[in-house]
mmCIF file of C-alpha atoms in Angstrom:
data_model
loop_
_atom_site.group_PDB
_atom_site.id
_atom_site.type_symbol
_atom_site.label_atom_id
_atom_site.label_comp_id
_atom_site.label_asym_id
_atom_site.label_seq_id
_atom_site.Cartn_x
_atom_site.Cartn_y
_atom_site.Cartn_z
ATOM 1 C CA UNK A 119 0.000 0.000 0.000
ATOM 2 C CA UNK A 120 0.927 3.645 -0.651
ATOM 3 C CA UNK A 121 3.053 5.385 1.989
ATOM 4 C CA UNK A 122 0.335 8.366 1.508
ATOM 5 C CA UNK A 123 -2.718 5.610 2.535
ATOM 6 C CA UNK A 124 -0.890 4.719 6.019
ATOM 7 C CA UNK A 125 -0.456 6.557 9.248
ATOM 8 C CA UNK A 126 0.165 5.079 12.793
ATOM 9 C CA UNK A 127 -1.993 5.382 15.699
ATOM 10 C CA UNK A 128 -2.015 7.903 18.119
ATOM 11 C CA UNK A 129 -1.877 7.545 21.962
ATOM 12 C CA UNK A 130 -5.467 8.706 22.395
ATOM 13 C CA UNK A 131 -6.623 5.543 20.324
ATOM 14 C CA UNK A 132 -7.412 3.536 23.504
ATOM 15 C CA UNK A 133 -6.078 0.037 23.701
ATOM 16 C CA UNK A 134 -9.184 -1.858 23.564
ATOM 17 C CA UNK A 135 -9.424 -1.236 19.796
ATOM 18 C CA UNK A 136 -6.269 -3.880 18.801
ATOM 19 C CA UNK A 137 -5.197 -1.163 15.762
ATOM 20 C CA UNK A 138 -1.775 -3.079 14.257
ATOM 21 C CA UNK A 139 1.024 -0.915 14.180
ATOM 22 C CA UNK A 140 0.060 0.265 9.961
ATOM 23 C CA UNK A 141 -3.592 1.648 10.525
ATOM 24 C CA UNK A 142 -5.454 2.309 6.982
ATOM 25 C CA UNK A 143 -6.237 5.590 6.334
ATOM 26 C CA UNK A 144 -9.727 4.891 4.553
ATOM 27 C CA UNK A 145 -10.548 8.140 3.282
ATOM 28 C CA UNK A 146 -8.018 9.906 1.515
ATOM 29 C CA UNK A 147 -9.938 9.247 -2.058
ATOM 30 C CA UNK A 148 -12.644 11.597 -0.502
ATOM 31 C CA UNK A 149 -10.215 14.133 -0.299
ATOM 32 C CA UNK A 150 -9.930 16.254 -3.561
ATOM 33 C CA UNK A 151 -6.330 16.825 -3.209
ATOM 34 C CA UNK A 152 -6.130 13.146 -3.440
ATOM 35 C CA UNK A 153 -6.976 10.644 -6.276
ATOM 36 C CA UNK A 154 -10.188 8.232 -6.279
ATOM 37 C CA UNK A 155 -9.868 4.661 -5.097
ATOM 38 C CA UNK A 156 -10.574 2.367 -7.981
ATOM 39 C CA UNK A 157 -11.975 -0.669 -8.337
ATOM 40 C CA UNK A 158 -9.755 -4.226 -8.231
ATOM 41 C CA UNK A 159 -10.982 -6.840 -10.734
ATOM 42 C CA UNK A 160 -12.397 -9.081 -7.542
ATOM 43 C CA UNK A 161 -14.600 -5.533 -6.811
ATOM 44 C CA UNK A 162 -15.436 -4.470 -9.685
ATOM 45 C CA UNK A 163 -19.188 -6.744 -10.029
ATOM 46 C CA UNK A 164 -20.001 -4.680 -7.064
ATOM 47 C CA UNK A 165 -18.672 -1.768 -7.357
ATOM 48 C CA UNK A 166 -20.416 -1.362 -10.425
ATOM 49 C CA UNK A 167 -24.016 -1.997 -8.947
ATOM 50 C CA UNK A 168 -23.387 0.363 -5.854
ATOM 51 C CA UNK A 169 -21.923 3.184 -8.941
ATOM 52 C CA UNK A 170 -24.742 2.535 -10.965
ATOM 53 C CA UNK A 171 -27.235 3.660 -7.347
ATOM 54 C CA UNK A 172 -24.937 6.286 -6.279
ATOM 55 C CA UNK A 173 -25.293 8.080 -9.643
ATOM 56 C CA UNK A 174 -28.529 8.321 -9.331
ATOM 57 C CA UNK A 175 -27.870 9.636 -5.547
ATOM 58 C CA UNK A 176 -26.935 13.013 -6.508
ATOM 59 C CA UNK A 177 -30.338 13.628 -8.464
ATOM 60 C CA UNK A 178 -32.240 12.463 -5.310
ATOM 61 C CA UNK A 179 -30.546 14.850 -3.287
ATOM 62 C CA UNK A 180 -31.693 17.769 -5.613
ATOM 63 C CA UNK A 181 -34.557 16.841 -6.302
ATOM 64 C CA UNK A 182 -35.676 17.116 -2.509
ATOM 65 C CA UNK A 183 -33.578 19.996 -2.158
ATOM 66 C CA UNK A 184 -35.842 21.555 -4.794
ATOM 67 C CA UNK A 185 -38.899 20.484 -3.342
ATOM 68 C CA UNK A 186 -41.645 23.039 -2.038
ATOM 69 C CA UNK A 187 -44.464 21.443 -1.958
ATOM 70 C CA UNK A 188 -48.220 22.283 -2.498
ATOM 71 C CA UNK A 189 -48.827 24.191 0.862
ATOM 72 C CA UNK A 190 -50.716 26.953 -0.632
ATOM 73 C CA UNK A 191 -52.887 25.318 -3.257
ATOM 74 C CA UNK A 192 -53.480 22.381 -0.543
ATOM 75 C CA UNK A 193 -54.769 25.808 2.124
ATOM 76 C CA UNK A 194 -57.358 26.975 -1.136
ATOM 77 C CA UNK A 195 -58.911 24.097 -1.520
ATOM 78 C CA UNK A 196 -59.422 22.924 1.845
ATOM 79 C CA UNK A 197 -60.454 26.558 3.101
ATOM 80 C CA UNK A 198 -63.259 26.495 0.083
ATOM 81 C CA UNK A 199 -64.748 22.807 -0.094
ATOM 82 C CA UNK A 200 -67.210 23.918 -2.851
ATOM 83 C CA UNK A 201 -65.196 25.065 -4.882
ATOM 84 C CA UNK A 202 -64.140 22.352 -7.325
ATOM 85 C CA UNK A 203 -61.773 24.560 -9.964
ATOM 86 C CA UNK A 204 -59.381 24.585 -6.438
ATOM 87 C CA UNK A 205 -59.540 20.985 -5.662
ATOM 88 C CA UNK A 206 -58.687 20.688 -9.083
ATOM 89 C CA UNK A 207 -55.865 22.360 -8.818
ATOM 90 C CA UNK A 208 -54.565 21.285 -5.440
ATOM 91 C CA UNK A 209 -54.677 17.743 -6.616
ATOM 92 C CA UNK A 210 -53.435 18.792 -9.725
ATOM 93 C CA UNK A 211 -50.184 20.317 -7.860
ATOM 94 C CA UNK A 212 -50.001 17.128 -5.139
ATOM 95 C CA UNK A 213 -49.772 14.076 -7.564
ATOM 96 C CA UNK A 214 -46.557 15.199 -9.552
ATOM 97 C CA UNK A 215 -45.087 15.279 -6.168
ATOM 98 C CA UNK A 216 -46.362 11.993 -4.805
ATOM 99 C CA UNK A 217 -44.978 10.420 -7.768
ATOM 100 C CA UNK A 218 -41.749 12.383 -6.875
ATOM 101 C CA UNK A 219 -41.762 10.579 -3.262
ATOM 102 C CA UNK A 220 -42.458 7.225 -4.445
ATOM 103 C CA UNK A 221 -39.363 7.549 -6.423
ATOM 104 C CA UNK A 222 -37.128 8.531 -3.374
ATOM 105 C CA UNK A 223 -38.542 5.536 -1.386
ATOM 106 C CA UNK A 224 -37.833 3.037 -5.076
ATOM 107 C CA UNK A 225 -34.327 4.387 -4.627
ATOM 108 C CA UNK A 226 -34.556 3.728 -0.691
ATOM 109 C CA UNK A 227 -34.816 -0.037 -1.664
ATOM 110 C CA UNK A 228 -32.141 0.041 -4.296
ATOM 111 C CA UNK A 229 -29.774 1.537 -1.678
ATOM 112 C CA UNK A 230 -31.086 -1.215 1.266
ATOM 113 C CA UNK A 231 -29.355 -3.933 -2.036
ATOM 114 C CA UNK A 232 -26.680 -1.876 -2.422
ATOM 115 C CA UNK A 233 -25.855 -1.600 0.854
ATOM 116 C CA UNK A 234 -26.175 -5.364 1.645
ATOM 117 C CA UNK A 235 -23.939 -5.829 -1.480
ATOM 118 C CA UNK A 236 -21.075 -3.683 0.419
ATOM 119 C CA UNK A 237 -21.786 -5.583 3.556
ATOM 120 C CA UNK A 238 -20.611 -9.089 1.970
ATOM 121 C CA UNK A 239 -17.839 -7.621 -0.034
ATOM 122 C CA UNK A 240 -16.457 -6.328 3.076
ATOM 123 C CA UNK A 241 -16.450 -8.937 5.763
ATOM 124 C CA UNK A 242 -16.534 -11.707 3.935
ATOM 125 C CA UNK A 243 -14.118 -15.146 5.402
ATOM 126 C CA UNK A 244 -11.555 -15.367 5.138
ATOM 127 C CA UNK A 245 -10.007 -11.723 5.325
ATOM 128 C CA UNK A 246 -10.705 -9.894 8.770
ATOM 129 C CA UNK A 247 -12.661 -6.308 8.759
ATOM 130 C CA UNK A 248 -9.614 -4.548 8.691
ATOM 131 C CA UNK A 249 -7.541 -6.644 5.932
ATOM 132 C CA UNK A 250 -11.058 -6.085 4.090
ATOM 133 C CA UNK A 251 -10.643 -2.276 4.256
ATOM 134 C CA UNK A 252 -6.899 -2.103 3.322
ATOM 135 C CA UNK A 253 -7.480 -4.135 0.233
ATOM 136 C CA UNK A 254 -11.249 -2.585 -0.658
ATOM 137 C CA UNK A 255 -10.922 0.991 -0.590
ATOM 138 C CA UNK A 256 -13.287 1.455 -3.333
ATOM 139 C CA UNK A 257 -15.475 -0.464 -1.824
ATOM 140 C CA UNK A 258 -15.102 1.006 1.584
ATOM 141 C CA UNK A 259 -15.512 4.841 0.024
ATOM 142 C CA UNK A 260 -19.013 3.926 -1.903
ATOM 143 C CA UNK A 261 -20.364 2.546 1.565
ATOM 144 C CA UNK A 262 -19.012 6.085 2.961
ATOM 145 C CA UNK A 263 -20.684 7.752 -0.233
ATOM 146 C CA UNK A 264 -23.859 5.724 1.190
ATOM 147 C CA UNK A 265 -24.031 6.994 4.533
ATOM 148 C CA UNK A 266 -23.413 10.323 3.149
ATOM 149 C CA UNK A 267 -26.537 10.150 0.713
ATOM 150 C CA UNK A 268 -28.254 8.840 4.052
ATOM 151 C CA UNK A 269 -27.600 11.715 6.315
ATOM 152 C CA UNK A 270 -27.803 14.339 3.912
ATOM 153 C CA UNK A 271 -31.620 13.113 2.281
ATOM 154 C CA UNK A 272 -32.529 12.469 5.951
ATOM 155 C CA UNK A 273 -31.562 16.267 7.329
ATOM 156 C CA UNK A 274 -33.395 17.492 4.396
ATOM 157 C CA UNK A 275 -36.530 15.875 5.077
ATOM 158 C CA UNK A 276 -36.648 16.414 8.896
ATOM 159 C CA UNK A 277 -36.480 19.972 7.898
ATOM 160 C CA UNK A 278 -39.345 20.071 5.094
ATOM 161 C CA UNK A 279 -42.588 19.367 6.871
ATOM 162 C CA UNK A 280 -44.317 19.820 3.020
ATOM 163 C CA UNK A 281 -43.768 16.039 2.309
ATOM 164 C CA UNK A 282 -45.917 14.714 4.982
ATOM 165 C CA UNK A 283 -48.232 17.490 4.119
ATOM 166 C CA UNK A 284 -48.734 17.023 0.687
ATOM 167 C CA UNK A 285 -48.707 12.994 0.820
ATOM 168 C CA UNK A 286 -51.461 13.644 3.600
ATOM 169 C CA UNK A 287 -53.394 15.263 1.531
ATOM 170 C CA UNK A 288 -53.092 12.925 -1.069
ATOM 171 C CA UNK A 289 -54.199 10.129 1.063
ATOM 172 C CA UNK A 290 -57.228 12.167 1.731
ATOM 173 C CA UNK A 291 -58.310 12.811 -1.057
ATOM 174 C CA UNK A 292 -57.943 9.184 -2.254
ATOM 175 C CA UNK A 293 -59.939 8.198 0.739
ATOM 176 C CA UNK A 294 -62.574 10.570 -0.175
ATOM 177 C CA UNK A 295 -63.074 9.306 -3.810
ATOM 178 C CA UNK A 296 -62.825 6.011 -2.703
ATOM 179 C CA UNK A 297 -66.100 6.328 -0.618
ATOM 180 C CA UNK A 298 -68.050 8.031 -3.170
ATOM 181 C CA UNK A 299 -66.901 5.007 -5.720
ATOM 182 C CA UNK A 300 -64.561 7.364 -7.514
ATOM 183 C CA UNK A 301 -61.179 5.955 -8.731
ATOM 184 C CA UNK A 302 -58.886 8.568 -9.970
ATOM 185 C CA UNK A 303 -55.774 8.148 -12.250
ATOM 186 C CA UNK A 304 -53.517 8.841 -9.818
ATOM 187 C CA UNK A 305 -53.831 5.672 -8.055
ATOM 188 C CA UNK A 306 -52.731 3.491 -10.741
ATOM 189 C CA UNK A 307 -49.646 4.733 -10.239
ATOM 190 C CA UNK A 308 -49.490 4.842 -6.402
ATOM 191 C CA UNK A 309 -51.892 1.700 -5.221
ATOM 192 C CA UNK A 310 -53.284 1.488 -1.386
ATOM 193 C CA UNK A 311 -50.513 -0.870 -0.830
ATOM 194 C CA UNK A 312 -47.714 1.189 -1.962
ATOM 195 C CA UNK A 313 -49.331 3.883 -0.409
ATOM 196 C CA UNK A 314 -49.467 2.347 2.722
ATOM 197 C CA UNK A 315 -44.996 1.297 2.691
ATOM 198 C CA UNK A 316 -44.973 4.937 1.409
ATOM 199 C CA UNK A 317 -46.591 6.121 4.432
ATOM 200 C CA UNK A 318 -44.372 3.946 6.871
ATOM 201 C CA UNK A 319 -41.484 5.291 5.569
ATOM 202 C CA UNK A 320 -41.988 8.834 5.239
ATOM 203 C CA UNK A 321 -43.290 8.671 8.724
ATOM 204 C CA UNK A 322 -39.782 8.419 10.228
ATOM 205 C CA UNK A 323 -37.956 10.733 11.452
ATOM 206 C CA UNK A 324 -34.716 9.632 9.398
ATOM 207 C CA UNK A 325 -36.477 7.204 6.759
ATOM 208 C CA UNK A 326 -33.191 6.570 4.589
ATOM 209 C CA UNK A 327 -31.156 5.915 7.833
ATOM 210 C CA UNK A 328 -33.866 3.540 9.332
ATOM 211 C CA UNK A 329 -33.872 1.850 6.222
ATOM 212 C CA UNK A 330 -29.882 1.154 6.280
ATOM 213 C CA UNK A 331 -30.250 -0.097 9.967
ATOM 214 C CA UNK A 332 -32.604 -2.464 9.490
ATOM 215 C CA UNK A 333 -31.067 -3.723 6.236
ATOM 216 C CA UNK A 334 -27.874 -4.348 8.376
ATOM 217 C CA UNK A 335 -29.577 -5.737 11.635
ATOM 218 C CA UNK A 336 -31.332 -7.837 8.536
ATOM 219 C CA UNK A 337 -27.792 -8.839 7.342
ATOM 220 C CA UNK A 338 -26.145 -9.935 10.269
ATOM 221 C CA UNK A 339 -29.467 -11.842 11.759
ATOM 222 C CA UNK A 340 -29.543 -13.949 8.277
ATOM 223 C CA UNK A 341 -25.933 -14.267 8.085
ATOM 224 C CA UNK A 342 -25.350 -16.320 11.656
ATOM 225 C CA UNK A 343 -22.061 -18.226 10.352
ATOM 226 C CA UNK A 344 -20.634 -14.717 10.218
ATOM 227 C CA UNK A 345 -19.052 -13.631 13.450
ATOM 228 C CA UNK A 346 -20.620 -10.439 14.295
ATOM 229 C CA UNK A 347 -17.819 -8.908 15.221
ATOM 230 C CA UNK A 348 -16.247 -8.689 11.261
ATOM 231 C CA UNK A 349 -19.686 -6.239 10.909
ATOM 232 C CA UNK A 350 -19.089 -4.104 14.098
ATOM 233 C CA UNK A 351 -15.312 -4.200 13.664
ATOM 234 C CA UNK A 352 -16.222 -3.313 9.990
ATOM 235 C CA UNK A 353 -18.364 -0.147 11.185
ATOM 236 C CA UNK A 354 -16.450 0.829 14.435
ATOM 237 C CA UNK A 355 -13.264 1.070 12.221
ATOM 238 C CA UNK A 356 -14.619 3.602 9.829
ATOM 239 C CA UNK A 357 -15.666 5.407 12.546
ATOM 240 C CA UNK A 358 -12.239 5.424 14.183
ATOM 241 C CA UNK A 359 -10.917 6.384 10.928
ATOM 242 C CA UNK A 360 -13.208 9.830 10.592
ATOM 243 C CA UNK A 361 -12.483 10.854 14.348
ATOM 244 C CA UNK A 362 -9.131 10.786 13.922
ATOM 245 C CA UNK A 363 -9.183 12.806 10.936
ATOM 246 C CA UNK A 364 -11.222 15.010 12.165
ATOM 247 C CA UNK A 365 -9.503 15.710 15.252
ATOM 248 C CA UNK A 366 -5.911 15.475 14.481
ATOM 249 C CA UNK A 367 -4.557 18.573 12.528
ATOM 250 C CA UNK A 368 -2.291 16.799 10.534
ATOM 251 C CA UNK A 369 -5.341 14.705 8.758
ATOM 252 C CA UNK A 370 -8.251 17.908 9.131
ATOM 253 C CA UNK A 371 -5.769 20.267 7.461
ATOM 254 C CA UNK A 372 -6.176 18.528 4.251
ATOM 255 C CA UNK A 373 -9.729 18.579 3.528
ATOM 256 C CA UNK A 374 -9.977 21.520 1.537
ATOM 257 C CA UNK A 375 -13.318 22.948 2.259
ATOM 258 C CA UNK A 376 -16.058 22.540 4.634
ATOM 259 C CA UNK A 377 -17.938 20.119 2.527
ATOM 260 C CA UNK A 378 -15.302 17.193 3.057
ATOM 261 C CA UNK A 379 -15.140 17.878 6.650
ATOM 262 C CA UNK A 380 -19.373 17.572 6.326
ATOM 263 C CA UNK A 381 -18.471 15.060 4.634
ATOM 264 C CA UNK A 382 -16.432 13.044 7.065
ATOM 265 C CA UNK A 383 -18.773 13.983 10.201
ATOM 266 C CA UNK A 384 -21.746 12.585 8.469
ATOM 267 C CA UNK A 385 -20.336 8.818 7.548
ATOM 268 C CA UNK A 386 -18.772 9.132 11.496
ATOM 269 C CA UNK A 387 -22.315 9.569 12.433
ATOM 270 C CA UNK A 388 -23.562 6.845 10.115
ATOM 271 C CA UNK A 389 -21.382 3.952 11.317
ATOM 272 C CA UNK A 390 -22.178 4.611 14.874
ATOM 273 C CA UNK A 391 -25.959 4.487 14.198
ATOM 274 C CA UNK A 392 -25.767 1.263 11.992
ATOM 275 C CA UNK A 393 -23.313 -0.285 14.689
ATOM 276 C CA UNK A 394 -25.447 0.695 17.534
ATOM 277 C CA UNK A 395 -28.499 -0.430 15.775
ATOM 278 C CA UNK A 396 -26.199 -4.170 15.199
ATOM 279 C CA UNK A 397 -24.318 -4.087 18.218
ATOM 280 C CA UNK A 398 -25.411 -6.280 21.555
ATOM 281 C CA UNK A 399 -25.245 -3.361 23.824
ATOM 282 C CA UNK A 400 -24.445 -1.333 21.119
ATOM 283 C CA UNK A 401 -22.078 2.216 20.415
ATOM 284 C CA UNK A 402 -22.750 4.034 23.918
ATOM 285 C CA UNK A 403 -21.614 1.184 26.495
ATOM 286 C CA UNK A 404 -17.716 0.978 28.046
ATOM 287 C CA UNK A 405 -17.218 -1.870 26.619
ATOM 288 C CA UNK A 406 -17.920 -0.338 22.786
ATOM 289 C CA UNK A 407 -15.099 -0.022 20.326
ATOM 290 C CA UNK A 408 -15.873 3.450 19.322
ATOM 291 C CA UNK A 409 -14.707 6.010 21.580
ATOM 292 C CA UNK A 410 -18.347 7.667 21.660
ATOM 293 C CA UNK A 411 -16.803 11.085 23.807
ATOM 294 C CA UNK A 412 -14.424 11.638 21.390
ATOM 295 C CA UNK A 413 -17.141 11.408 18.337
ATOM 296 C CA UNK A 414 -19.550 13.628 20.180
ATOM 297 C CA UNK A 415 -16.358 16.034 21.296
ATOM 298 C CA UNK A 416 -15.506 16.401 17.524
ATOM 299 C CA UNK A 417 -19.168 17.046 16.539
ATOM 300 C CA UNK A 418 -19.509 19.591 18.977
ATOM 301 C CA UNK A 419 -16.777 21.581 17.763
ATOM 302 C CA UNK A 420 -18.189 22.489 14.757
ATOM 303 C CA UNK A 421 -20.424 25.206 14.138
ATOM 304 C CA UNK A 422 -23.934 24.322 15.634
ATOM 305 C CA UNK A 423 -25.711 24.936 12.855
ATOM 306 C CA UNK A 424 -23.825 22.233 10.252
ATOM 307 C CA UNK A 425 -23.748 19.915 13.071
ATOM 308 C CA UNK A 426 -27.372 19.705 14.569
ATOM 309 C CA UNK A 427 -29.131 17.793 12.676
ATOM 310 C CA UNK A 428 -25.926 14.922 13.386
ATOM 311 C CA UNK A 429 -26.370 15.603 16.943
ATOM 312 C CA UNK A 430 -30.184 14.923 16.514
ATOM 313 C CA UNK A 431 -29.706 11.708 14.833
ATOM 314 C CA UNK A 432 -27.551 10.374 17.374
ATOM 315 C CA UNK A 433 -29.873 11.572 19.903
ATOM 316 C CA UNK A 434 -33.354 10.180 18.009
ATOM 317 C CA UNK A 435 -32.290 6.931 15.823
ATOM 318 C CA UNK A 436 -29.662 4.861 18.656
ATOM 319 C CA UNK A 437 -31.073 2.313 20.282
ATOM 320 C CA UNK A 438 -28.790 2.173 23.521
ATOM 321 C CA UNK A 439 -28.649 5.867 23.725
ATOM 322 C CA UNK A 440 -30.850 5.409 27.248
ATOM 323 C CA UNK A 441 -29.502 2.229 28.456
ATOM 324 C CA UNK A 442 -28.565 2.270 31.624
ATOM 325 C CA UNK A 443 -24.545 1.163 30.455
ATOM 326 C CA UNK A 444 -24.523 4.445 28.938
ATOM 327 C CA UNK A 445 -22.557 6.779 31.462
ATOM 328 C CA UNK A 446 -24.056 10.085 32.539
ATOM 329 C CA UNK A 447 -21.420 11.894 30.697
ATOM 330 C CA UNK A 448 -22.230 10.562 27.741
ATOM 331 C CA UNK A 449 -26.050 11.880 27.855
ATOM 332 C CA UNK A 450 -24.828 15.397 29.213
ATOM 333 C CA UNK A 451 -23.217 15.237 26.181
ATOM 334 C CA UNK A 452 -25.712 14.688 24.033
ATOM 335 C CA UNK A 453 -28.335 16.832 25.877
#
């Protein structure tokens, strides 16, 4: 391996964590001074079906950027009943955007694959979690990528009430037409039953990250010849990895903007949710191999604003967060 792709641990890395004396340095390919990690022949099958998701990522993401919902035509036509030209036109406005959520929960199943996909690349026998990473970088920066998409479509929903809104209304109104033996074209594309996932879904908090931690609490319940230590070792790792380089000067210095230090922060956050989610007694207890003060430290010392909505996650979509192993320092922390 590179020179560049290697750095030794620091003191602060506490023992319990077994690092060998070469510790990977996953995520250099993320940083643009840096080139990308590319694929090795034994990757590429995969690597080409998580590409193939991720590419389609980045139009998700702008797409519910872009979204603003149909707030004010859904207030006209509910404030005048009677008038059917406004219903018209509210429904008119809502079922362009339904079909826009039912494609961002599609893609939430393509990514739950893709994600499984990444899971047996990298800790399947007989390599260990960590030989996995050093030799499947590519591999190991699309999961990132993942987690990234995750936390990103998941702060902009919690933020843009209009989804629930609009696919409220839209249940409604189905509802309604349904009673007075009216079927209107708009269900043929969105059926009760996919309306019905739809709802489930979008009623989470965090729908794309709930999605990811039941797809890996799926994975390592169906996969019980697989230790499941090479998935938490797998996760806790990564999230070693993105502490480090966020705290340590040498490593932050090189990220150059705040975007890759966003970036980093958000697939931290990621791998603790998905390993406390996996986890026995999960990320929060003494016994966990992810230093949980130092995570929440790092977060902390970023501007609030960039960092809330990672603070929130941790706070709303952990499972142990409450446990009584968790140490009262811990939930100061977080409070």
């Amino acid at each position: 391996m590179p020179p560049s792709l290697i750095f030794t641990p620091y003191p602060h890395l506490t023992s319990h964590f077994h690092f060998p004396v070469s510790f990977p340095l996953l995520f250099p390919p993320f940083l643009s001074s840096l080139p990308d990690a590319q694929p090795t022949e034994a990757e590429t099958a995969v690597w080409n079906q998580v590409s193939a998701v991720l590419e389609e990522a980045h139009g998700i993401l702008a797409e519910l950027q872009s979204y603003n919902g149909a707030g004010q035509e859904i207030r006209e036509a509910i404030q005048n009943p009677g008038d059917l030209a406004l219903q018209e036109k509210a429904w008119n406005a809502v079922c362009p955007l339904v079909a826009k959520l039912k494609r961002f929960y599609e893609f939430s199943l393509r990514l739950e694959n893709a994600l499984r996909s990444l899971l047996e690349a990298l800790t399947s026998p007989p390599y260990a979690p960590m030989q996995h990473l050093e030799r499947e970088q590519a591999l190991a920066k699309q999961f990132a990528e993942i987690l990234h998409f995750t936390l990103s479509f998941d702060e902009l929903k919690m933020t843009n009430p209009a989804i629930q809104n609009d696919f409220s209304y839209y249940r409604r109104t189905i509802s309604r037409n349904r009673l007075n033996n009216q079927q209107l074209e708009a269900e043929n594309e969105v059926n009760n039953e996919m309306a019905n996932r739809m709802s489930l879904f979008y009623a989470e908090a965090t729908p794309m990250l709930k999605t990811l931690s039941n797809a890996t609490t799926k994975f390592v319940s169906e996969n019980k010849t697989l230790p499941i230590e090479d998935t938490t070792d797998c996760l806790s790792t990564m999230a070693c990895v993105c502490r480090v380089m966020l705290e340590t000067p040498e490593y932050r210095c090189r990220f150059t903007n705040t975007d890759t230090m966003l970036f980093c922060m958000r697939v931290m956050v990621g791998v603790i949710i998905l390993y406390d989610h996996v986890h026995p007694v999960g990320a929060f207890a003494k016994t966990s191999k992810i230093d949980m003060k130092g995570c929440i430290k790092v977060l902390k010392e970023q501007p609030s604003n960039s960092v809330e909505g990672l603070l929130n996650a941790l706070r709303y979509t952990t499972r142990h967060l409450n446990d009584d192993s968790t140490s009262k320092q811990i939930r100061a922390l977080l409070q």
